[in-house]
Amino acid sequence: MRVRTVVVAAVAVLGVASGCAQEATRDEATGEIAAEGQVDVFSFKVGDCFDSGDVQGAAGNTQVDAVKGKPCTEPHYGEVFHLEDVEAAAFPGETELQAMSEEICTANFESYVGTPYADSTLYMTGLWPTAESWKNGDREIVCVLIGDDAPLVGSQKGAGI
């Protein structure tokens, strides 16, 4: 069994990075991304796929506000597999949120992918609120699947890998 690591990043309220960028188009019936475009990280849905180096390799203080969403049928970097609000009255701190992210994402990995994280060929990353975004009501931890060295193609939901 390989040793797995969780790469983590912080989500911050930075405003939309490129205000003129076209938003991703969602299918009206399914809510899935149907055409490539910008997706605000505060509007992620489980199953959203995206292609962004902003999250890849993020550790420590990387802040992400938007990514390039795309249909999961196209090669993509990440896929949102779980969203969970943090139940805390006060900002828990970066270290605590990082630990919560790892715990939450690991606990919910198998129910989405179909295999335990320790046995999977996929990796995962977590996004969590910064102190600044917490002040603005952000409480969400976002769990994201990422591939090993190659882009993902197709949804990884139920893939069992």
C-alpha positions as semicolon CSV with decimal commas, in nm:
position;residue;x (nm);y (nm);z (nm)
1;M;0,000;0,000;0,000
2;R;0,137;0,343;-0,097
3;V;0,165;0,623;0,154
4;R;-0,083;0,894;0,063
5;T;-0,062;1,261;0,137
6;V;-0,332;1,521;0,130
7;V;-0,246;1,847;-0,039
8;V;-0,440;2,137;0,103
9;A;-0,526;2,494;0,013
10;A;-0,712;2,781;0,168
11;V;-1,013;2,946;0,009
12;A;-1,034;3,320;0,039
13;V;-1,268;3,596;-0,063
14;L;-1,058;3,768;-0,326
15;G;-1,324;3,873;-0,569
16;V;-1,347;3,725;-0,913
17;A;-0,996;3,716;-1,057
18;S;-1,100;3,800;-1,409
19;G;-1,431;3,978;-1,409
20;C;-1,463;3,952;-1,786
21;A;-1,409;3,574;-1,794
22;Q;-1,714;3,383;-1,911
23;E;-1,885;3,170;-1,648
24;A;-1,922;2,798;-1,702
25;T;-2,257;2,692;-1,843
26;R;-2,452;2,434;-1,644
27;D;-2,703;2,184;-1,784
28;E;-3,046;2,300;-1,666
29;A;-3,169;1,947;-1,589
30;T;-2,863;1,800;-1,414
31;G;-2,674;2,108;-1,291
32;E;-2,351;1,961;-1,435
33;I;-2,103;2,183;-1,613
34;A;-2,191;2,162;-1,982
35;A;-1,951;2,420;-2,125
36;E;-1,612;2,538;-2,003
37;G;-1,588;2,863;-1,812
38;Q;-1,509;3,023;-1,480
39;V;-1,654;2,870;-1,162
40;D;-1,640;3,060;-0,834
41;V;-1,519;2,823;-0,560
42;F;-1,807;2,942;-0,343
43;S;-2,054;2,796;-0,594
44;F;-1,898;2,451;-0,632
45;K;-2,134;2,154;-0,655
46;V;-2,044;1,791;-0,589
47;G;-1,940;1,643;-0,924
48;D;-1,796;1,969;-1,065
49;C;-1,483;1,912;-1,271
50;F;-1,222;2,178;-1,332
51;D;-0,882;2,237;-1,481
52;S;-0,671;2,467;-1,271
53;G;-0,310;2,480;-1,161
54;D;-0,424;2,718;-0,885
55;V;-0,506;2,423;-0,662
56;Q;-0,242;2,177;-0,783
57;G;0,046;2,156;-0,541
58;A;-0,113;2,416;-0,316
59;A;0,024;2,406;0,034
60;G;0,018;2,658;0,308
61;N;-0,113;2,997;0,209
62;T;-0,235;2,950;-0,147
63;Q;-0,571;3,120;-0,190
64;V;-0,812;3,024;-0,465
65;D;-1,126;3,213;-0,563
66;A;-1,216;3,074;-0,906
67;V;-1,115;2,790;-1,136
68;K;-1,181;2,694;-1,499
69;G;-1,479;2,459;-1,479
70;K;-1,528;2,209;-1,758
71;P;-1,741;1,907;-1,843
72;C;-1,609;1,592;-1,675
73;T;-1,601;1,422;-2,015
74;E;-1,301;1,643;-2,101
75;P;-0,957;1,592;-1,943
76;H;-0,955;1,781;-1,614
77;Y;-0,737;1,836;-1,308
78;G;-0,989;1,805;-1,026
79;E;-1,338;1,685;-0,935
80;V;-1,534;1,803;-0,632
81;F;-1,647;1,497;-0,435
82;H;-1,773;1,638;-0,105
83;L;-1,882;1,968;0,050
84;E;-1,924;2,016;0,422
85;D;-1,989;2,318;0,643
86;V;-1,775;2,362;0,952
87;E;-1,982;2,388;1,269
88;A;-1,786;2,635;1,480
89;A;-1,881;2,968;1,633
90;A;-1,533;3,119;1,594
91;F;-1,262;3,075;1,330
92;P;-1,083;2,750;1,432
93;G;-0,749;2,853;1,279
94;E;-0,560;2,729;0,972
95;T;-0,404;2,428;1,145
96;E;-0,736;2,304;1,281
97;L;-0,914;2,358;0,947
98;Q;-0,638;2,170;0,766
99;A;-0,679;1,875;1,004
100;M;-1,059;1,890;0,970
101;S;-1,026;1,898;0,591
102;E;-0,805;1,590;0,587
103;E;-1,040;1,402;0,820
104;I;-1,359;1,502;0,637
105;C;-1,222;1,434;0,289
106;T;-1,073;1,098;0,384
107;A;-1,398;0,991;0,555
108;N;-1,607;1,077;0,246
109;F;-1,372;0,953;-0,025
110;E;-1,493;0,591;-0,040
111;S;-1,863;0,679;-0,062
112;Y;-1,795;0,882;-0,378
113;V;-1,518;0,684;-0,551
114;G;-1,615;0,335;-0,434
115;T;-1,281;0,235;-0,285
116;P;-1,100;0,337;0,035
117;Y;-0,858;0,627;-0,004
118;A;-0,561;0,417;0,111
119;D;-0,626;0,171;-0,174
120;S;-0,704;0,424;-0,447
121;T;-0,486;0,544;-0,733
122;L;-0,642;0,889;-0,692
123;Y;-0,528;1,164;-0,462
124;M;-0,730;1,434;-0,297
125;T;-0,696;1,790;-0,181
126;G;-0,903;2,006;0,050
127;L;-1,002;2,370;0,033
128;W;-1,111;2,552;0,348
129;P;-1,195;2,907;0,462
130;T;-0,933;3,166;0,545
131;A;-0,972;3,396;0,846
132;E;-1,090;3,669;0,607
133;S;-1,347;3,456;0,423
134;W;-1,471;3,322;0,760
135;K;-1,562;3,682;0,855
136;N;-1,775;3,692;0,539
137;G;-1,966;3,373;0,624
138;D;-1,754;3,109;0,448
139;R;-1,771;2,784;0,645
140;E;-1,731;2,525;0,370
141;I;-1,466;2,259;0,328
142;V;-1,439;2,144;-0,033
143;C;-1,297;1,798;-0,104
144;V;-1,141;1,750;-0,449
145;L;-1,016;1,438;-0,631
146;I;-0,698;1,475;-0,830
147;G;-0,513;1,234;-1,055
148;D;-0,162;1,104;-1,006
149;D;0,042;1,232;-1,302
150;A;-0,222;1,248;-1,572
151;P;-0,546;1,443;-1,605
152;L;-0,870;1,273;-1,507
153;V;-1,116;1,189;-1,784
154;G;-1,480;1,122;-1,700
155;S;-1,637;1,148;-1,356
156;Q;-1,465;0,943;-1,088
157;K;-1,793;0,885;-0,903
158;G;-1,820;0,510;-0,846
159;A;-1,501;0,445;-1,045
160;G;-1,366;0,209;-0,779
161;I;-1,006;0,305;-0,847
